[in-house]
């Protein structure tokens, strides 16, 4: 089933207003990932990494060099873009493949209603509408990964509701599975505010393929983070 793929590393890092400085690039490269989901990336940042494949989407069409959500593939991984609803800011449905092994990826830079850039005017709220809209992706192995702008330490009730919605399709928070924690708890933080408050708002959710094969879910210390207010998360998998 998995051909020659036995180990996979997936990086999630909000790089904070682009990732063009050499020290940022070196830091990113130190994780040696196969797939990277990078909120706040600029399109002209991509070439510095020489990925095998990439996708980039923005919702800011007025700025000549806007931030967006980038997905980069390395080590032979390929990306196929799937039909996307442009009104959902920003959820990117993708089909990832290598050597005959495939899974679905829903990359996320979520503009939660309490954050300043939220413009979505849906029925129930962006997260619930997006999960319902992209539910056909969940019929196969799926990873849902990105900056959600909320979590167990900010908008706890809403984050637990998101987890319950995912659970209907047997999709779990991979961090909480690895740490053996309930959804309203965390041992780590991924975001530092200007007032030096810390929150855990970057998350990966996965179906059984991912939850059963985690070997590590690593969140770097803010002492190591380079030029960003977010700490990167690295998911490591051993596939049978």
mmCIF file of N, CA, C and O in Angstrom, residues 93-165:
data_model
loop_
_atom_site.group_PDB
_atom_site.id
_atom_site.type_symbol
_atom_site.label_atom_id
_atom_site.label_comp_id
_atom_site.label_asym_id
_atom_site.label_seq_id
_atom_site.Cartn_x
_atom_site.Cartn_y
_atom_site.Cartn_z
ATOM 1 N N UNK A 93 -8.163 22.443 -0.468
ATOM 2 C CA UNK A 93 -8.233 20.987 -0.583
ATOM 3 C C UNK A 93 -7.238 20.465 -1.623
ATOM 4 O O UNK A 93 -7.187 20.962 -2.755
ATOM 5 N N UNK A 94 -6.453 19.466 -1.238
ATOM 6 C CA UNK A 94 -5.381 18.958 -2.081
ATOM 7 C C UNK A 94 -5.313 17.436 -2.024
ATOM 8 O O UNK A 94 -5.728 16.825 -1.037
ATOM 9 N N UNK A 95 -4.762 16.860 -3.075
ATOM 10 C CA UNK A 95 -4.463 15.432 -3.110
ATOM 11 C C UNK A 95 -2.953 15.289 -3.169
ATOM 12 O O UNK A 95 -2.302 15.759 -4.105
ATOM 13 N N UNK A 96 -2.374 14.672 -2.150
ATOM 14 C CA UNK A 96 -0.932 14.496 -2.049
ATOM 15 C C UNK A 96 -0.576 13.080 -2.499
ATOM 16 O O UNK A 96 -1.268 12.119 -2.138
ATOM 17 N N UNK A 97 0.522 12.942 -3.245
ATOM 18 C CA UNK A 97 0.872 11.611 -3.740
ATOM 19 C C UNK A 97 2.379 11.442 -3.883
ATOM 20 O O UNK A 97 3.116 12.403 -4.147
ATOM 21 N N UNK A 98 2.805 10.186 -3.705
ATOM 22 C CA UNK A 98 4.189 9.802 -3.942
ATOM 23 C C UNK A 98 4.247 8.287 -4.090
ATOM 24 O O UNK A 98 3.752 7.551 -3.232
ATOM 25 N N UNK A 99 4.848 7.835 -5.175
ATOM 26 C CA UNK A 99 5.068 6.397 -5.397
ATOM 27 C C UNK A 99 3.794 5.575 -5.233
ATOM 28 O O UNK A 99 3.816 4.478 -4.668
ATOM 29 N N UNK A 100 2.679 6.107 -5.692
ATOM 30 C CA UNK A 100 1.428 5.367 -5.623
ATOM 31 C C UNK A 100 0.665 5.510 -4.321
ATOM 32 O O UNK A 100 -0.471 5.054 -4.209
ATOM 33 N N UNK A 101 1.265 6.135 -3.326
ATOM 34 C CA UNK A 101 0.581 6.391 -2.052
ATOM 35 C C UNK A 101 -0.058 7.765 -2.118
ATOM 36 O O UNK A 101 0.577 8.751 -2.501
ATOM 37 N N UNK A 102 -1.334 7.862 -1.713
ATOM 38 C CA UNK A 102 -2.070 9.116 -1.804
ATOM 39 C C UNK A 102 -2.859 9.371 -0.522
ATOM 40 O O UNK A 102 -3.302 8.435 0.136
ATOM 41 N N UNK A 103 -3.020 10.639 -0.200
ATOM 42 C CA UNK A 103 -3.948 11.021 0.864
ATOM 43 C C UNK A 103 -4.437 12.431 0.571
ATOM 44 O O UNK A 103 -3.835 13.166 -0.222
ATOM 45 N N UNK A 104 -5.528 12.812 1.200
ATOM 46 C CA UNK A 104 -6.084 14.154 1.045
ATOM 47 C C UNK A 104 -5.548 15.074 2.134
ATOM 48 O O UNK A 104 -5.365 14.650 3.282
ATOM 49 N N UNK A 105 -5.293 16.296 1.757
ATOM 50 C CA UNK A 105 -4.839 17.334 2.690
ATOM 51 C C UNK A 105 -5.756 18.535 2.568
ATOM 52 O O UNK A 105 -5.992 19.026 1.462
ATOM 53 N N UNK A 106 -6.283 18.977 3.704
ATOM 54 C CA UNK A 106 -7.010 20.239 3.754
ATOM 55 C C UNK A 106 -6.131 21.217 4.530
ATOM 56 O O UNK A 106 -6.017 21.130 5.755
ATOM 57 N N UNK A 107 -5.456 22.108 3.793
ATOM 58 C CA UNK A 107 -4.573 23.097 4.413
ATOM 59 C C UNK A 107 -5.401 24.295 4.854
ATOM 60 O O UNK A 107 -6.300 24.737 4.135
ATOM 61 N N UNK A 108 -5.054 24.842 6.021
ATOM 62 C CA UNK A 108 -5.931 25.817 6.677
ATOM 63 C C UNK A 108 -5.153 27.049 7.136
ATOM 64 O O UNK A 108 -4.107 26.941 7.771
ATOM 65 N N UNK A 109 -5.674 28.207 6.791
ATOM 66 C CA UNK A 109 -5.351 29.454 7.493
ATOM 67 C C UNK A 109 -6.698 30.074 7.800
ATOM 68 O O UNK A 109 -7.299 30.754 6.987
ATOM 69 N N UNK A 110 -7.187 29.796 8.979
ATOM 70 C CA UNK A 110 -8.575 30.062 9.334
ATOM 71 C C UNK A 110 -8.730 31.451 9.935
ATOM 72 O O UNK A 110 -8.084 31.780 10.930
ATOM 73 N N UNK A 111 -9.634 32.239 9.358
ATOM 74 C CA UNK A 111 -9.922 33.575 9.871
ATOM 75 C C UNK A 111 -11.129 33.495 10.799
ATOM 76 O O UNK A 111 -12.250 33.837 10.431
ATOM 77 N N UNK A 112 -10.849 32.993 11.983
ATOM 78 C CA UNK A 112 -11.851 32.845 13.031
ATOM 79 C C UNK A 112 -12.543 34.186 13.279
ATOM 80 O O UNK A 112 -11.922 35.247 13.200
ATOM 81 N N UNK A 113 -13.844 34.143 13.598
ATOM 82 C CA UNK A 113 -14.631 35.378 13.661
ATOM 83 C C UNK A 113 -14.072 36.395 14.656
ATOM 84 O O UNK A 113 -14.305 37.600 14.513
ATOM 85 N N UNK A 114 -13.338 35.935 15.678
ATOM 86 C CA UNK A 114 -12.812 36.863 16.682
ATOM 87 C C UNK A 114 -11.502 37.513 16.252
ATOM 88 O O UNK A 114 -11.011 38.395 16.930
ATOM 89 N N UNK A 115 -10.926 37.076 15.138
ATOM 90 C CA UNK A 115 -9.675 37.701 14.711
ATOM 91 C C UNK A 115 -9.965 38.793 13.685
ATOM 92 O O UNK A 115 -10.987 38.788 13.009
ATOM 93 N N UNK A 116 -9.066 39.726 13.554
ATOM 94 C CA UNK A 116 -9.374 40.990 12.894
ATOM 95 C C UNK A 116 -9.640 40.876 11.400
ATOM 96 O O UNK A 116 -10.295 41.741 10.822
ATOM 97 N N UNK A 117 -9.146 39.833 10.737
ATOM 98 C CA UNK A 117 -9.272 39.765 9.290
ATOM 99 C C UNK A 117 -10.483 38.967 8.814
ATOM 100 O O UNK A 117 -10.679 38.809 7.611
ATOM 101 N N UNK A 118 -11.273 38.426 9.736
ATOM 102 C CA UNK A 118 -12.378 37.569 9.322
ATOM 103 C C UNK A 118 -13.400 38.313 8.474
ATOM 104 O O UNK A 118 -13.927 39.343 8.881
ATOM 105 N N UNK A 119 -13.683 37.789 7.283
ATOM 106 C CA UNK A 119 -14.636 38.428 6.382
ATOM 107 C C UNK A 119 -15.727 37.457 5.934
ATOM 108 O O UNK A 119 -16.638 37.838 5.224
ATOM 109 N N UNK A 120 -15.618 36.213 6.316
ATOM 110 C CA UNK A 120 -16.540 35.192 5.824
ATOM 111 C C UNK A 120 -17.950 35.410 6.379
ATOM 112 O O UNK A 120 -18.118 35.680 7.569
ATOM 113 N N UNK A 121 -18.943 35.296 5.531
ATOM 114 C CA UNK A 121 -20.333 35.499 5.937
ATOM 115 C C UNK A 121 -21.142 34.246 5.593
ATOM 116 O O UNK A 121 -21.964 34.245 4.681
ATOM 117 N N UNK A 122 -20.879 33.165 6.288
ATOM 118 C CA UNK A 122 -21.564 31.910 6.004
ATOM 119 C C UNK A 122 -22.737 31.666 6.922
ATOM 120 O O UNK A 122 -23.201 32.567 7.620
ATOM 121 N N UNK A 123 -23.204 30.438 6.957
ATOM 122 C CA UNK A 123 -24.397 30.098 7.727
ATOM 123 C C UNK A 123 -24.107 29.901 9.211
ATOM 124 O O UNK A 123 -24.836 30.381 10.066
ATOM 125 N N UNK A 124 -23.036 29.176 9.517
ATOM 126 C CA UNK A 124 -22.779 28.781 10.903
ATOM 127 C C UNK A 124 -21.450 29.289 11.434
ATOM 128 O O UNK A 124 -21.167 29.204 12.611
ATOM 129 N N UNK A 125 -20.616 29.826 10.592
ATOM 130 C CA UNK A 125 -19.251 30.134 10.954
ATOM 131 C C UNK A 125 -18.335 29.378 10.013
ATOM 132 O O UNK A 125 -18.658 28.286 9.538
ATOM 133 N N UNK A 126 -17.194 29.961 9.732
ATOM 134 C CA UNK A 126 -16.312 29.422 8.708
ATOM 135 C C UNK A 126 -15.901 27.984 8.960
ATOM 136 O O UNK A 126 -15.943 27.145 8.066
ATOM 137 N N UNK A 127 -15.494 27.668 10.198
ATOM 138 C CA UNK A 127 -14.951 26.338 10.458
ATOM 139 C C UNK A 127 -15.997 25.253 10.193
ATOM 140 O O UNK A 127 -15.731 24.270 9.495
ATOM 141 N N UNK A 128 -17.186 25.436 10.735
ATOM 142 C CA UNK A 128 -18.225 24.426 10.568
ATOM 143 C C UNK A 128 -18.646 24.314 9.108
ATOM 144 O O UNK A 128 -18.796 23.203 8.575
ATOM 145 N N UNK A 129 -18.812 25.452 8.437
ATOM 146 C CA UNK A 129 -19.187 25.414 7.023
ATOM 147 C C UNK A 129 -18.110 24.730 6.183
ATOM 148 O O UNK A 129 -18.411 23.946 5.275
ATOM 149 N N UNK A 130 -16.846 25.040 6.468
ATOM 150 C CA UNK A 130 -15.753 24.454 5.681
ATOM 151 C C UNK A 130 -15.661 22.951 5.895
ATOM 152 O O UNK A 130 -15.484 22.187 4.930
ATOM 153 N N UNK A 131 -15.770 22.502 7.134
ATOM 154 C CA UNK A 131 -15.695 21.067 7.404
ATOM 155 C C UNK A 131 -16.845 20.346 6.709
ATOM 156 O O UNK A 131 -16.660 19.275 6.103
ATOM 157 N N UNK A 132 -18.027 20.917 6.755
ATOM 158 C CA UNK A 132 -19.167 20.291 6.080
ATOM 159 C C UNK A 132 -18.991 20.301 4.562
ATOM 160 O O UNK A 132 -19.297 19.329 3.874
ATOM 161 N N UNK A 133 -18.493 21.413 4.038
ATOM 162 C CA UNK A 133 -18.324 21.542 2.587
ATOM 163 C C UNK A 133 -17.300 20.540 2.052
ATOM 164 O O UNK A 133 -17.493 19.955 0.975
ATOM 165 N N UNK A 134 -16.206 20.367 2.802
ATOM 166 C CA UNK A 134 -15.122 19.501 2.332
ATOM 167 C C UNK A 134 -15.204 18.078 2.879
ATOM 168 O O UNK A 134 -14.249 17.311 2.752
ATOM 169 N N UNK A 135 -16.326 17.728 3.459
ATOM 170 C CA UNK A 135 -16.483 16.390 4.034
ATOM 171 C C UNK A 135 -16.214 15.257 3.045
ATOM 172 O O UNK A 135 -15.716 14.192 3.451
ATOM 173 N N UNK A 136 -16.507 15.376 1.746
ATOM 174 C CA UNK A 136 -16.149 14.295 0.819
ATOM 175 C C UNK A 136 -14.668 13.909 0.854
ATOM 176 O O UNK A 136 -14.312 12.769 0.556
ATOM 177 N N UNK A 137 -13.791 14.845 1.233
ATOM 178 C CA UNK A 137 -12.373 14.518 1.369
ATOM 179 C C UNK A 137 -12.135 13.469 2.440
ATOM 180 O O UNK A 137 -11.146 12.729 2.403
ATOM 181 N N UNK A 138 -13.040 13.409 3.426
ATOM 182 C CA UNK A 138 -12.829 12.555 4.588
ATOM 183 C C UNK A 138 -13.145 11.097 4.297
ATOM 184 O O UNK A 138 -12.935 10.233 5.149
ATOM 185 N N UNK A 139 -13.654 10.787 3.105
ATOM 186 C CA UNK A 139 -13.936 9.400 2.747
ATOM 187 C C UNK A 139 -12.650 8.622 2.517
ATOM 188 O O UNK A 139 -12.649 7.392 2.486
ATOM 189 N N UNK A 140 -11.548 9.344 2.330
ATOM 190 C CA UNK A 140 -10.228 8.737 2.193
ATOM 191 C C UNK A 140 -9.372 9.207 3.365
ATOM 192 O O UNK A 140 -9.807 10.030 4.165
ATOM 193 N N UNK A 141 -8.150 8.696 3.453
ATOM 194 C CA UNK A 141 -7.244 9.181 4.495
ATOM 195 C C UNK A 141 -7.037 10.676 4.320
ATOM 196 O O UNK A 141 -6.804 11.158 3.205
ATOM 197 N N UNK A 142 -7.125 11.421 5.437
ATOM 198 C CA UNK A 142 -7.085 12.877 5.329
ATOM 199 C C UNK A 142 -6.313 13.486 6.496
ATOM 200 O O UNK A 142 -6.366 12.995 7.630
ATOM 201 N N UNK A 143 -5.585 14.553 6.188
ATOM 202 C CA UNK A 143 -4.925 15.392 7.177
ATOM 203 C C UNK A 143 -5.484 16.795 7.022
ATOM 204 O O UNK A 143 -5.551 17.325 5.906
ATOM 205 N N UNK A 144 -5.907 17.410 8.135
ATOM 206 C CA UNK A 144 -6.449 18.764 8.142
ATOM 207 C C UNK A 144 -5.514 19.587 9.016
ATOM 208 O O UNK A 144 -5.422 19.361 10.220
ATOM 209 N N UNK A 145 -4.825 20.550 8.425
ATOM 210 C CA UNK A 145 -3.643 21.095 9.088
ATOM 211 C C UNK A 145 -3.502 22.587 8.833
ATOM 212 O O UNK A 145 -3.597 23.037 7.687
ATOM 213 N N UNK A 146 -3.287 23.364 9.900
ATOM 214 C CA UNK A 146 -3.030 24.772 9.692
ATOM 215 C C UNK A 146 -3.141 25.617 10.939
ATOM 216 O O UNK A 146 -3.217 25.121 12.068
ATOM 217 N N UNK A 147 -3.152 26.922 10.717
ATOM 218 C CA UNK A 147 -3.338 27.923 11.772
ATOM 219 C C UNK A 147 -4.837 28.189 11.863
ATOM 220 O O UNK A 147 -5.435 28.786 10.977
ATOM 221 N N UNK A 148 -5.450 27.744 12.972
ATOM 222 C CA UNK A 148 -6.898 27.868 13.149
ATOM 223 C C UNK A 148 -7.273 29.159 13.859
ATOM 224 O O UNK A 148 -8.441 29.517 13.930
ATOM 225 N N UNK A 149 -6.288 29.835 14.445
ATOM 226 C CA UNK A 149 -6.517 31.062 15.201
ATOM 227 C C UNK A 149 -7.384 30.861 16.440
ATOM 228 O O UNK A 149 -7.933 31.814 16.981
ATOM 229 N N UNK A 150 -7.520 29.640 16.886
ATOM 230 C CA UNK A 150 -8.120 29.354 18.192
ATOM 231 C C UNK A 150 -7.744 27.936 18.597
ATOM 232 O O UNK A 150 -7.166 27.185 17.821
ATOM 233 N N UNK A 151 -8.029 27.605 19.851
ATOM 234 C CA UNK A 151 -7.612 26.291 20.338
ATOM 235 C C UNK A 151 -7.961 26.104 21.800
ATOM 236 O O UNK A 151 -8.834 26.792 22.343
ATOM 237 N N UNK A 152 -7.274 25.186 22.488
ATOM 238 C CA UNK A 152 -7.619 24.872 23.876
ATOM 239 C C UNK A 152 -7.374 26.010 24.853
ATOM 240 O O UNK A 152 -7.950 26.027 25.944
ATOM 241 N N UNK A 153 -6.548 26.996 24.466
ATOM 242 C CA UNK A 153 -6.263 28.119 25.363
ATOM 243 C C UNK A 153 -6.910 29.411 24.899
ATOM 244 O O UNK A 153 -6.756 30.448 25.545
ATOM 245 N N UNK A 154 -7.638 29.372 23.794
ATOM 246 C CA UNK A 154 -8.357 30.549 23.293
ATOM 247 C C UNK A 154 -9.605 30.058 22.576
ATOM 248 O O UNK A 154 -9.525 29.269 21.646
ATOM 249 N N UNK A 155 -10.779 30.498 23.023
ATOM 250 C CA UNK A 155 -12.060 30.025 22.496
ATOM 251 C C UNK A 155 -12.184 28.509 22.699
ATOM 252 O O UNK A 155 -12.440 27.754 21.769
ATOM 253 N N UNK A 156 -12.003 28.083 23.939
ATOM 254 C CA UNK A 156 -11.984 26.660 24.270
ATOM 255 C C UNK A 156 -13.281 25.957 23.878
ATOM 256 O O UNK A 156 -13.258 24.853 23.302
ATOM 257 N N UNK A 157 -14.410 26.571 24.178
ATOM 258 C CA UNK A 157 -15.695 25.958 23.868
ATOM 259 C C UNK A 157 -15.838 25.697 22.375
ATOM 260 O O UNK A 157 -16.259 24.618 21.944
ATOM 261 N N UNK A 158 -15.465 26.688 21.572
ATOM 262 C CA UNK A 158 -15.579 26.561 20.127
ATOM 263 C C UNK A 158 -14.602 25.512 19.589
ATOM 264 O O UNK A 158 -14.918 24.768 18.657
ATOM 265 N N UNK A 159 -13.411 25.446 20.184
ATOM 266 C CA UNK A 159 -12.431 24.458 19.732
ATOM 267 C C UNK A 159 -12.896 23.038 20.053
ATOM 268 O O UNK A 159 -12.729 22.118 19.238
ATOM 269 N N UNK A 160 -13.499 22.855 21.213
ATOM 270 C CA UNK A 160 -14.048 21.538 21.545
ATOM 271 C C UNK A 160 -15.180 21.167 20.587
ATOM 272 O O UNK A 160 -15.307 19.994 20.197
ATOM 273 N N UNK A 161 -15.972 22.147 20.179
ATOM 274 C CA UNK A 161 -17.036 21.886 19.207
ATOM 275 C C UNK A 161 -16.441 21.467 17.867
ATOM 276 O O UNK A 161 -16.979 20.576 17.185
ATOM 277 N N UNK A 162 -15.333 22.092 17.470
ATOM 278 C CA UNK A 162 -14.651 21.702 16.238
ATOM 279 C C UNK A 162 -14.167 20.256 16.339
ATOM 280 O O UNK A 162 -14.337 19.463 15.408
ATOM 281 N N UNK A 163 -13.572 19.904 17.484
ATOM 282 C CA UNK A 163 -13.119 18.536 17.681
ATOM 283 C C UNK A 163 -14.256 17.534 17.621
ATOM 284 O O UNK A 163 -14.109 16.440 17.050
ATOM 285 N N UNK A 164 -15.393 17.900 18.183
ATOM 286 C CA UNK A 164 -16.564 17.016 18.150
ATOM 287 C C UNK A 164 -17.072 16.844 16.725
ATOM 288 O O UNK A 164 -17.503 15.749 16.330
ATOM 289 N N UNK A 165 -17.015 17.911 15.941
ATOM 290 C CA UNK A 165 -17.432 17.839 14.537
ATOM 291 C C UNK A 165 -16.509 16.908 13.761
ATOM 292 O O UNK A 165 -16.966 16.082 12.957
#
